[in-house]
Amino acid sequence: GAPDATPDTPDLPDWVHRGPGNPGRTFTDDQLFRNCAYLDGGKGDIHDHHDLAVMFDGYLLLAWAPEWGKGGLTFYDISDPCAPVTVSSTESAELRETHTIGFSNQDGVWAVTGALADNMTGGVAIWDVSDTRAPRFAARVDVPGFHYPDGYAGVVFWAFWQGRYIYLGAGDNGLVIVDAAVPSAPKIVRQLFFQPFLRVHQVQAIGNLLFVTQSGSPRMVVMDISDPLDPQPIPGGDFDVRDRDGNVTNKYASNVSGGHAFFAAQPTNAGGVIIYDLRDPMRPTFVGDYKSPGGAGAYVFVQEPFLLAGDSTFGTVLDMTDPANLIKVGTLDLVGDLDFVTPVGNVAILSVDDAAEPDRGSAVAPWRREPDRRPPRVTFSVPQDGATGLPIGSRIGLTFSEAIDVMSAWRSGAVRLREKEDGEKDGVSVDAIINAQDTILSVSPRQPLKPLTRYTVEIPAGVIEDWSGNAVAEPFSMTFETAAP
């Protein structure tokens, strides 16, 4: 495998994709916001309950499974997005409805999804995806208290992989932390419950911060995970989401990126989006909102300057050039419970997890005329540049303006963590684990950092790419210092 974090000159041949990626296609105005192709998981995909789609190894990866399990992973060649070609389809009784997919290259190439063995046992599954033409189920972690058919109280709703740990939103079973230092033999090391009670659904880790939400509730909790096994609430970071009129508003899910939280809102008889500024997690601040009458709220994805939101009954594309004044660009439709509207360049992958038409659980829909040629850029970091007094167990989190290609982040020199003093040219490289999940890049040192030491994180131009193959154009650098022992 490729080295993790290294000061070497970028070596682009590392991790060459097997698939052709998404080179992009130009569309006409009358093709926009119309479904041009449908995706089927294969012979075992009889229920057409589809979940998240992501790009991996140059292919589109779609997870499909009903809530009660027995699903699969299907890879597609989308070099022509309106004529997708199935590359592989792997069925598994272990796979259940999954809302996110995290990747790791610790001693192999791995992905984490939801898992269920029977109605009373389940949690998350880890897959060996080193060969996208033959992904292999590798391990399962069963969460204490797991039970189905309640899809919100008793199951694992979300998984986020950061370094050696995977954080799980396990509903009434709380926040569960899995040690995946050996991905083929993961084990639970902590299970925590909130006071006052919080049904834990979505979790996203950015550096030393963990963002936790409950579906169907207005509440978000921001936690300090500088000790990754001992999350602690941040003063002021436990708050209820409100709209522009100050009304407490439920949300279904959220996406934290660019120092902001994008909530899939559930106001009365409507869906939509609410944006909060979380750059100071102790002082969450309302920024803007958009109400979608007839919607119900589901998941939100970022491809700046746009937001794409699944609203259960339809999908919405919003222009957030001015986040205080969100403007609707267009509406996307697919029969069924349309929860996922995932941007992949200038097309969106629409997926419904219930009530789909036969063999139409997912669709491809153009939403912009021209292919995506905008390079990704770093939009936020935890810690922020110049921070001091960081614990020696800290991890670093960066968010980008859009989803990034995890394999490009595994190339030599793509991410550089160095022990480096002012004026020093190179410094000492720090060995770190690199993860990417949607727009979030995680840099996790394999060993504790040195106390009272200055470190630099660098992202050079030309290496890390978005899902359309556009590379970072402007180099990024930030520094921080650790605390006394």
C-alpha positions as a Python dict, from the first residue, in 0.01 Angstrom:
ca = {
    (1, 'G'): (0, 0, 0),
    (2, 'A'): (93, 364, -28),
    (3, 'P'): (256, 541, 266),
    (4, 'D'): (24, 738, 490),
    (5, 'A'): (146, 1090, 563),
    (6, 'T'): (489, 1163, 419),
    (7, 'P'): (697, 1469, 323),
    (8, 'D'): (801, 1308, -6),
    (9, 'T'): (735, 1472, -339),
    (10, 'P'): (385, 1372, -457),
    (11, 'D'): (402, 1046, -646),
    (12, 'L'): (90, 1042, -863),
    (13, 'P'): (111, 682, -990),
    (14, 'D'): (25, 551, -640),
    (15, 'W'): (-327, 411, -614),
    (16, 'V'): (-413, 426, -983),
    (17, 'H'): (-787, 375, -1020),
    (18, 'R'): (-920, 66, -1191),
    (19, 'G'): (-1229, 251, -1311),
    (20, 'P'): (-1259, 544, -1552),
    (21, 'G'): (-1406, 782, -1293),
    (22, 'N'): (-1658, 1047, -1390),
    (23, 'P'): (-1502, 1238, -1679),
    (24, 'G'): (-1824, 1432, -1724),
    (25, 'R'): (-2067, 1493, -2003),
    (26, 'T'): (-2230, 1809, -2133),
    (27, 'F'): (-2610, 1826, -2123),
    (28, 'T'): (-2871, 2045, -2286),
    (29, 'D'): (-3121, 2253, -2092),
    (30, 'D'): (-3406, 2013, -2166),
    (31, 'Q'): (-3204, 1724, -2019),
    (32, 'L'): (-3155, 1891, -1682),
    (33, 'F'): (-3349, 1763, -1380),
    (34, 'R'): (-3475, 1463, -1577),
    (35, 'N'): (-3370, 1106, -1497),
    (36, 'C'): (-3156, 970, -1780),
    (37, 'A'): (-3077, 623, -1637),
    (38, 'Y'): (-3179, 387, -1358),
    (39, 'L'): (-2960, 167, -1137),
    (40, 'D'): (-3050, -183, -1025),
    (41, 'G'): (-2843, -379, -775),
    (42, 'G'): (-2878, -709, -957),
    (43, 'K'): (-3062, -1037, -917),
    (44, 'G'): (-3087, -1016, -538),
    (45, 'D'): (-3212, -657, -538),
    (46, 'I'): (-3578, -759, -527),
    (47, 'H'): (-3699, -491, -284),
    (48, 'D'): (-3533, -191, -454),
    (49, 'H'): (-3440, -34, -122),
    (50, 'H'): (-3136, 174, -212),
    (51, 'D'): (-2905, 375, 10),
    (52, 'L'): (-2596, 591, -27),
    (53, 'A'): (-2389, 609, -346),
    (54, 'V'): (-2022, 718, -346),
    (55, 'M'): (-1729, 716, -588),
    (56, 'F'): (-1450, 468, -511),
    (57, 'D'): (-1165, 334, -724),
    (58, 'G'): (-1300, 512, -1029),
    (59, 'Y'): (-1643, 350, -1003),
    (60, 'L'): (-1976, 444, -854),
    (61, 'L'): (-2042, 230, -545),
    (62, 'L'): (-2407, 182, -445),
    (63, 'A'): (-2510, 14, -120),
    (64, 'W'): (-2855, -141, -136),
    (65, 'A'): (-3046, -326, 131),
    (66, 'P'): (-3380, -306, 310),
    (67, 'E'): (-3393, -227, 681),
    (68, 'W'): (-3421, -599, 763),
    (69, 'G'): (-3100, -689, 581),
    (70, 'K'): (-2995, -909, 288),
    (71, 'G'): (-2856, -654, 46),
    (72, 'G'): (-2543, -594, -151),
    (73, 'L'): (-2275, -366, -291),
    (74, 'T'): (-2276, -286, -663),
    (75, 'F'): (-2005, -103, -858),
    (76, 'Y'): (-2085, 78, -1184),
    (77, 'D'): (-1880, 228, -1464),
    (78, 'I'): (-2032, 575, -1513),
    (79, 'S'): (-1792, 709, -1773),
    (80, 'D'): (-2117, 776, -1958),
    (81, 'P'): (-2345, 858, -1662),
    (82, 'C'): (-2660, 808, -1867),
    (83, 'A'): (-2548, 460, -1975),
    (84, 'P'): (-2404, 306, -1656),
    (85, 'V'): (-2249, -41, -1679),
    (86, 'T'): (-2247, -284, -1386),
    (87, 'V'): (-1890, -386, -1299),
    (88, 'S'): (-1966, -614, -1003),
    (89, 'S'): (-2250, -693, -767),
    (90, 'T'): (-2192, -871, -437),
    (91, 'E'): (-2486, -991, -227),
    (92, 'S'): (-2463, -1032, 148),
    (93, 'A'): (-2705, -1140, 417),
    (94, 'E'): (-2493, -928, 654),
    (95, 'L'): (-2570, -595, 490),
    (96, 'R'): (-2862, -380, 607),
    (97, 'E'): (-2972, -28, 519),
    (98, 'T'): (-2664, 193, 541),
    (99, 'H'): (-2653, 571, 542),
    (100, 'T'): (-2281, 630, 512),
    (101, 'I'): (-1965, 452, 399),
    (102, 'G'): (-1621, 518, 548),
    (103, 'F'): (-1289, 396, 407),
    (104, 'S'): (-951, 303, 555),
    (105, 'N'): (-622, 178, 412),
    (106, 'Q'): (-482, 31, 734),
    (107, 'D'): (-311, -292, 626),
    (108, 'G'): (-541, -325, 327),
    (109, 'V'): (-836, -137, 178),
    (110, 'W'): (-1156, -142, 379),
    (111, 'A'): (-1507, 1, 389),
    (112, 'V'): (-1757, 15, 677),
    (113, 'T'): (-2135, -20, 630),
    (114, 'G'): (-2440, -110, 836),
    (115, 'A'): (-2488, -478, 922),
    (116, 'L'): (-2757, -709, 1058),
    (117, 'A'): (-2743, -1084, 1114),
    (118, 'D'): (-3095, -1134, 1245),
    (119, 'N'): (-3355, -918, 1412),
    (120, 'M'): (-3176, -927, 1746),
    (121, 'T'): (-2809, -898, 1650),
    (122, 'G'): (-2627, -654, 1426),
    (123, 'G'): (-2418, -340, 1409),
    (124, 'V'): (-2167, -261, 1138),
    (125, 'A'): (-1983, -462, 875),
    (126, 'I'): (-1630, -415, 747),
    (127, 'W'): (-1561, -507, 385),
    (128, 'D'): (-1237, -579, 205),
    (129, 'V'): (-1269, -359, -105),
    (130, 'S'): (-914, -399, -233),
    (131, 'D'): (-1068, -558, -544),
    (132, 'T'): (-1377, -364, -650),
    (133, 'R'): (-1468, -647, -886),
    (134, 'A'): (-1494, -885, -591),
    (135, 'P'): (-1558, -701, -260),
    (136, 'R'): (-1552, -941, 35),
    (137, 'F'): (-1730, -931, 369),
    (138, 'A'): (-1453, -933, 630),
    (139, 'A'): (-1596, -876, 979),
    (140, 'R'): (-1900, -768, 1176),
    (141, 'V'): (-1933, -586, 1508),
    (142, 'D'): (-2252, -657, 1702),
    (143, 'V'): (-2371, -372, 1925),
    (144, 'P'): (-2517, -463, 2268),
    (145, 'G'): (-2889, -392, 2275),
    (146, 'F'): (-2928, -404, 1896),
    (147, 'H'): (-3279, -497, 1787),
    (148, 'Y'): (-3500, -468, 1482),
    (149, 'P'): (-3773, -398, 1353),
    (150, 'D'): (-3740, -57, 1517),
    (151, 'G'): (-3520, 120, 1261),
    (152, 'Y'): (-3449, 419, 1485),
    (153, 'A'): (-3431, 296, 1844),
    (154, 'G'): (-3235, -27, 1828),
    (155, 'V'): (-3012, -28, 1519),
    (156, 'V'): (-2686, 135, 1412),
    (157, 'F'): (-2780, 440, 1207),
    (158, 'W'): (-2438, 587, 1121),
    (159, 'A'): (-2069, 501, 1123),
    (160, 'F'): (-1772, 735, 1096),
    (161, 'W'): (-1416, 601, 1058),
    (162, 'Q'): (-1135, 813, 1203),
    (163, 'G'): (-791, 661, 1243),
    (164, 'R'): (-806, 338, 1439),
    (165, 'Y'): (-1157, 412, 1571),
    (166, 'I'): (-1506, 392, 1423),
    (167, 'Y'): (-1775, 601, 1593),
    (168, 'L'): (-2126, 456, 1574),
    (169, 'G'): (-2461, 628, 1617),
    (170, 'A'): (-2652, 339, 1775),
    (171, 'G'): (-2991, 493, 1860),
    (172, 'D'): (-3105, 412, 2214),
    (173, 'N'): (-2784, 212, 2253),
    (174, 'G'): (-2592, 538, 2260),
    (175, 'L'): (-2257, 630, 2112),
    (176, 'V'): (-2045, 322, 2047),
    (177, 'I'): (-1669, 333, 1980),
    (178, 'V'): (-1507, 48, 1788),
    (179, 'D'): (-1134, -18, 1782),
    (180, 'A'): (-1052, -112, 1422),
    (181, 'A'): (-672, -103, 1447),
    (182, 'V'): (-699, -449, 1295),
    (183, 'P'): (-989, -396, 1050),
    (184, 'S'): (-1050, -769, 1009),
    (185, 'A'): (-1092, -806, 1386),
    (186, 'P'): (-1274, -495, 1516),
    (187, 'K'): (-1397, -477, 1875),
    (188, 'I'): (-1613, -242, 2083),
    (189, 'V'): (-1415, -49, 2342),
    (190, 'R'): (-1671, 206, 2473),
    (191, 'Q'): (-2046, 252, 2486),
    (192, 'L'): (-2167, 589, 2616),
    (193, 'F'): (-2511, 733, 2693),
    (194, 'F'): (-2613, 1098, 2705),
    (195, 'Q'): (-2768, 1293, 2990),
    (196, 'P'): (-3025, 1423, 2922),
    (197, 'F'): (-3106, 1125, 2701),
    (198, 'L'): (-3024, 1149, 2331),
    (199, 'R'): (-3110, 883, 2074),
    (200, 'V'): (-2782, 884, 1880),
    (201, 'H'): (-2822, 869, 1504),
    (202, 'Q'): (-2567, 1069, 1308),
    (203, 'V'): (-2202, 1113, 1408),
    (204, 'Q'): (-1925, 1297, 1221),
    (205, 'A'): (-1572, 1342, 1354),
    (206, 'I'): (-1357, 1635, 1240),
    (207, 'G'): (-1025, 1636, 1422),
    (208, 'N'): (-1092, 1658, 1796),
    (209, 'L'): (-1462, 1741, 1749),
    (210, 'L'): (-1752, 1496, 1724),
    (211, 'F'): (-2090, 1619, 1597),
    (212, 'V'): (-2386, 1411, 1717),
    (213, 'T'): (-2753, 1442, 1621),
    (214, 'Q'): (-3083, 1262, 1663),
    (215, 'S'): (-3326, 1224, 1372),
    (216, 'G'): (-3666, 1379, 1429),
    (217, 'S'): (-3526, 1603, 1702),
    (218, 'P'): (-3391, 1961, 1704),
    (219, 'R'): (-3090, 1870, 1918),
    (220, 'M'): (-2721, 1860, 1823),
    (221, 'V'): (-2435, 1790, 2064),
    (222, 'V'): (-2074, 1887, 1987),
    (223, 'M'): (-1817, 1684, 2182),
    (224, 'D'): (-1446, 1709, 2251),
    (225, 'I'): (-1277, 1384, 2146),
    (226, 'S'): (-917, 1491, 2199),
    (227, 'D'): (-916, 1172, 2404),
    (228, 'P'): (-1085, 955, 2139),
    (229, 'L'): (-1215, 707, 2398),
    (230, 'D'): (-1355, 966, 2636),
    (231, 'P'): (-1584, 1211, 2450),
    (232, 'Q'): (-1682, 1514, 2657),
    (233, 'P'): (-1957, 1772, 2590),
    (234, 'I'): (-1835, 2117, 2492),
    (235, 'P'): (-1987, 2411, 2689),
    (236, 'G'): (-2243, 2577, 2462),
    (237, 'G'): (-2221, 2291, 2211),
    (238, 'D'): (-2548, 2124, 2316),
    (239, 'F'): (-2823, 2318, 2137),
    (240, 'D'): (-3157, 2304, 1959),
    (241, 'V'): (-3181, 2400, 1591),
    (242, 'R'): (-3401, 2703, 1521),
    (243, 'D'): (-3526, 2864, 1200),
    (244, 'R'): (-3489, 3230, 1105),
    (245, 'D'): (-3791, 3319, 1319),
    (246, 'G'): (-3640, 3154, 1625),
    (247, 'N'): (-3872, 2852, 1616),
    (248, 'V'): (-3724, 2527, 1744),
    (249, 'T'): (-3723, 2296, 1440),
    (250, 'N'): (-3674, 1922, 1408),
    (251, 'K'): (-3427, 1787, 1156),
    (252, 'Y'): (-3374, 1444, 1006),
    (253, 'A'): (-3000, 1447, 944),
    (254, 'S'): (-2710, 1689, 913),
    (255, 'N'): (-2386, 1732, 725),
    (256, 'V'): (-2100, 1924, 887),
    (257, 'S'): (-1855, 2080, 643),
    (258, 'G'): (-1676, 2410, 601),
    (259, 'G'): (-1730, 2498, 965),
    (260, 'H'): (-2108, 2487, 910),
    (261, 'A'): (-2385, 2238, 982),
    (262, 'F'): (-2640, 2180, 709),
    (263, 'F'): (-2955, 2037, 867),
    (264, 'A'): (-3225, 1858, 667),
    (265, 'A'): (-3507, 2042, 838),
    (266, 'Q'): (-3852, 1913, 926),
    (267, 'P'): (-4066, 2219, 996),
    (268, 'T'): (-4444, 2174, 1006),
    (269, 'N'): (-4571, 2034, 673),
    (270, 'A'): (-4240, 2105, 499),
    (271, 'G'): (-3881, 2000, 452),
    (272, 'G'): (-3583, 2213, 358),
    (273, 'V'): (-3245, 2312, 496),
    (274, 'I'): (-3120, 2512, 795),
    (275, 'I'): (-2757, 2630, 812),
    (276, 'Y'): (-2562, 2698, 1133),
    (277, 'D'): (-2213, 2840, 1174),
    (278, 'L'): (-2012, 2608, 1402),
    (279, 'R'): (-1665, 2754, 1353),
    (280, 'D'): (-1685, 2841, 1721),
    (281, 'P'): (-1851, 2524, 1853),
    (282, 'M'): (-1922, 2694, 2187),
    (283, 'R'): (-2139, 2954, 2009),
    (284, 'P'): (-2350, 2791, 1736),
    (285, 'T'): (-2507, 3063, 1522),
    (286, 'F'): (-2800, 3056, 1280),
    (287, 'V'): (-2704, 3154, 924),
    (288, 'G'): (-2996, 3086, 690),
    (289, 'D'): (-3278, 2851, 596),
    (290, 'Y'): (-3497, 2735, 310),
    (291, 'K'): (-3838, 2572, 349),
    (292, 'S'): (-3966, 2313, 101),
    (293, 'P'): (-4346, 2277, 132),
    (294, 'G'): (-4448, 1914, 91),
    (295, 'G'): (-4104, 1781, 183),
    (296, 'A'): (-4012, 1580, 491),
    (297, 'G'): (-3634, 1614, 528),
    (298, 'A'): (-3371, 1343, 477),
    (299, 'Y'): (-2999, 1398, 388),
    (300, 'V'): (-2799, 1697, 264),
    (301, 'F'): (-2481, 1694, 53),
    (302, 'V'): (-2239, 1976, -26),
    (303, 'Q'): (-2082, 2058, -360),
    (304, 'E'): (-2001, 2426, -326),
    (305, 'P'): (-2165, 2657, -401),
    (306, 'F'): (-2459, 2415, -404),
    (307, 'L'): (-2651, 2200, -159),
    (308, 'L'): (-2839, 1891, -274),
    (309, 'A'): (-3110, 1774, -36),
    (310, 'G'): (-3328, 1466, -38),
    (311, 'D'): (-3668, 1565, 97),
    (312, 'S'): (-3839, 1222, 89),
    (313, 'T'): (-4100, 1328, -168),
    (314, 'F'): (-3854, 1505, -401),
    (315, 'G'): (-3498, 1636, -417),
    (316, 'T'): (-3391, 1999, -418),
    (317, 'V'): (-3080, 2174, -550),
    (318, 'L'): (-3003, 2501, -369),
    (319, 'D'): (-2752, 2773, -452),
    (320, 'M'): (-2581, 2884, -129),
    (321, 'T'): (-2351, 3149, -277),
    (322, 'D'): (-2517, 3365, -11),
    (323, 'P'): (-2590, 3113, 268),
    (324, 'A'): (-2824, 3362, 435),
    (325, 'N'): (-3035, 3364, 117),
    (326, 'L'): (-3064, 3013, -27),
    (327, 'I'): (-3205, 3002, -380),
    (328, 'K'): (-3368, 2698, -538),
    (329, 'V'): (-3203, 2592, -865),
    (330, 'G'): (-3424, 2296, -947),
    (331, 'T'): (-3620, 1991, -831),
    (332, 'L'): (-3541, 1623, -884),
    (333, 'D'): (-3794, 1338, -870),
    (334, 'L'): (-3793, 962, -830),
    (335, 'V'): (-4089, 750, -722),
    (336, 'G'): (-4052, 635, -361),
    (337, 'D'): (-3902, 769, -40),
    (338, 'L'): (-3633, 987, -199),
    (339, 'D'): (-3377, 1036, 78),
    (340, 'F'): (-3045, 1054, -107),
    (341, 'V'): (-2954, 1310, -374),
    (342, 'T'): (-2578, 1272, -406),
    (343, 'P'): (-2382, 1507, -634),
    (344, 'V'): (-2127, 1341, -861),
    (345, 'G'): (-2003, 1623, -1079),
    (346, 'N'): (-2288, 1759, -1288),
    (347, 'V'): (-2514, 1459, -1229),
    (348, 'A'): (-2694, 1350, -913),
    (349, 'I'): (-2752, 995, -793),
    (350, 'L'): (-3107, 972, -660),
    (351, 'S'): (-3188, 680, -428),
    (352, 'V'): (-3510, 578, -255),
    (353, 'D'): (-3515, 341, 41),
    (354, 'D'): (-3881, 244, 16),
    (355, 'A'): (-4175, 226, -227),
    (356, 'A'): (-3964, 232, -545),
    (357, 'E'): (-4088, 124, -885),
    (358, 'P'): (-3945, -217, -989),
    (359, 'D'): (-3574, -194, -1079),
    (360, 'R'): (-3578, 184, -1021),
    (361, 'G'): (-3442, 219, -669),
    (362, 'S'): (-3184, 470, -796),
    (363, 'A'): (-3159, 707, -1090),
    (364, 'V'): (-2901, 929, -1257),
    (365, 'A'): (-3017, 1285, -1324),
    (366, 'P'): (-2817, 1572, -1480),
    (367, 'W'): (-2849, 1893, -1280),
    (368, 'R'): (-2588, 2118, -1446),
    (369, 'R'): (-2507, 2158, -1815),
    (370, 'E'): (-2127, 2160, -1805),
    (371, 'P'): (-1903, 1897, -1643),
    (372, 'D'): (-1760, 1986, -1305),
    (373, 'R'): (-1425, 2157, -1359),
    (374, 'R'): (-1406, 2339, -1025),
    (375, 'P'): (-1112, 2213, -815),
    (376, 'P'): (-1180, 2119, -452),
    (377, 'R'): (-1037, 2338, -177),
    (378, 'V'): (-991, 2309, 198),
    (379, 'T'): (-1272, 2499, 372),
    (380, 'F'): (-1213, 2432, 743),
    (381, 'S'): (-972, 2266, 981),
    (382, 'V'): (-984, 2128, 1335),
    (383, 'P'): (-766, 2251, 1495),
    (384, 'Q'): (-774, 2589, 1328),
    (385, 'D'): (-451, 2742, 1202),
    (386, 'G'): (-231, 2873, 1484),
    (387, 'A'): (-402, 2676, 1762),
    (388, 'T'): (-194, 2608, 2073),
    (389, 'G'): (-221, 2383, 2376),
    (390, 'L'): (-348, 2076, 2190),
    (391, 'P'): (-345, 1739, 2368),
    (392, 'I'): (-82, 1497, 2242),
    (393, 'G'): (-353, 1250, 2136),
    (394, 'S'): (-504, 1497, 1889),
    (395, 'R'): (-618, 1413, 1538),
    (396, 'I'): (-650, 1667, 1256),
    (397, 'G'): (-964, 1708, 1048),
    (398, 'L'): (-1001, 1901, 722),
    (399, 'T'): (-1315, 1961, 523),
    (400, 'F'): (-1324, 2027, 151),
    (401, 'S'): (-1567, 2218, -69),
    (402, 'E'): (-1701, 1888, -206),
    (403, 'A'): (-1661, 1513, -162),
    (404, 'I'): (-1304, 1397, -222),
    (405, 'D'): (-1162, 1083, -377),
    (406, 'V'): (-1026, 884, -84),
    (407, 'M'): (-776, 695, -298),
    (408, 'S'): (-622, 1021, -416),
    (409, 'A'): (-571, 1114, -49),
    (410, 'W'): (-376, 789, -3),
    (411, 'R'): (-117, 885, -266),
    (412, 'S'): (236, 954, -150),
    (413, 'G'): (269, 1312, -36),
    (414, 'A'): (-101, 1392, -65),
    (415, 'V'): (-117, 1476, 305),
    (416, 'R'): (193, 1587, 494),
    (417, 'L'): (208, 1603, 873),
    (418, 'R'): (544, 1727, 998),
    (419, 'E'): (713, 1825, 1317),
    (420, 'K'): (845, 2156, 1193),
    (421, 'E'): (977, 2481, 1341),
    (422, 'D'): (939, 2825, 1183),
    (423, 'G'): (1174, 2865, 889),
    (424, 'E'): (1255, 2495, 874),
    (425, 'K'): (1222, 2364, 520),
    (426, 'D'): (1122, 2000, 564),
    (427, 'G'): (1095, 1892, 925),
    (428, 'V'): (1033, 1541, 1053),
    (429, 'S'): (752, 1341, 895),
    (430, 'V'): (486, 1200, 1130),
    (431, 'D'): (333, 864, 1044),
    (432, 'A'): (-45, 898, 1029),
    (433, 'I'): (-358, 713, 917),
    (434, 'I'): (-556, 892, 644),
    (435, 'N'): (-934, 850, 615),
    (436, 'A'): (-1184, 1030, 394),
    (437, 'Q'): (-1561, 1028, 422),
    (438, 'D'): (-1764, 1260, 199),
    (439, 'T'): (-1599, 1605, 236),
    (440, 'I'): (-1406, 1518, 555),
    (441, 'L'): (-1038, 1418, 557),
    (442, 'S'): (-899, 1276, 882),
    (443, 'V'): (-529, 1270, 972),
    (444, 'S'): (-464, 1048, 1276),
    (445, 'P'): (-106, 1013, 1405),
    (446, 'R'): (-26, 650, 1480),
    (447, 'Q'): (161, 752, 1797),
    (448, 'P'): (96, 1037, 2045),
    (449, 'L'): (244, 1369, 1939),
    (450, 'K'): (530, 1524, 2133),
    (451, 'P'): (441, 1780, 2401),
    (452, 'L'): (527, 2149, 2349),
    (453, 'T'): (597, 2087, 1980),
    (454, 'R'): (497, 2271, 1665),
    (455, 'Y'): (339, 2075, 1378),
    (456, 'T'): (244, 2160, 1020),
    (457, 'V'): (-23, 2001, 800),
    (458, 'E'): (18, 2054, 426),
    (459, 'I'): (-200, 1965, 129),
    (460, 'P'): (3, 2026, -189),
    (461, 'A'): (-159, 2124, -514),
    (462, 'G'): (-228, 1863, -778),
    (463, 'V'): (-275, 1545, -574),
    (464, 'I'): (-606, 1517, -384),
    (465, 'E'): (-899, 1508, -626),
    (466, 'D'): (-1275, 1538, -615),
    (467, 'W'): (-1508, 1271, -755),
    (468, 'S'): (-1478, 1426, -1102),
    (469, 'G'): (-1098, 1405, -1108),
    (470, 'N'): (-1031, 1776, -1043),
    (471, 'A'): (-720, 1819, -829),
    (472, 'V'): (-665, 2074, -553),
    (473, 'A'): (-531, 2386, -727),
    (474, 'E'): (-413, 2593, -431),
    (475, 'P'): (-182, 2438, -171),
    (476, 'F'): (-301, 2445, 190),
    (477, 'S'): (-95, 2473, 509),
    (478, 'M'): (-181, 2512, 877),
    (479, 'T'): (15, 2487, 1199),
    (480, 'F'): (-63, 2399, 1561),
    (481, 'E'): (127, 2342, 1884),
    (482, 'T'): (81, 2077, 2149),
    (483, 'A'): (46, 2140, 2521),
    (484, 'A'): (281, 2061, 2804),
    (485, 'P'): (261, 1700, 2924),
}
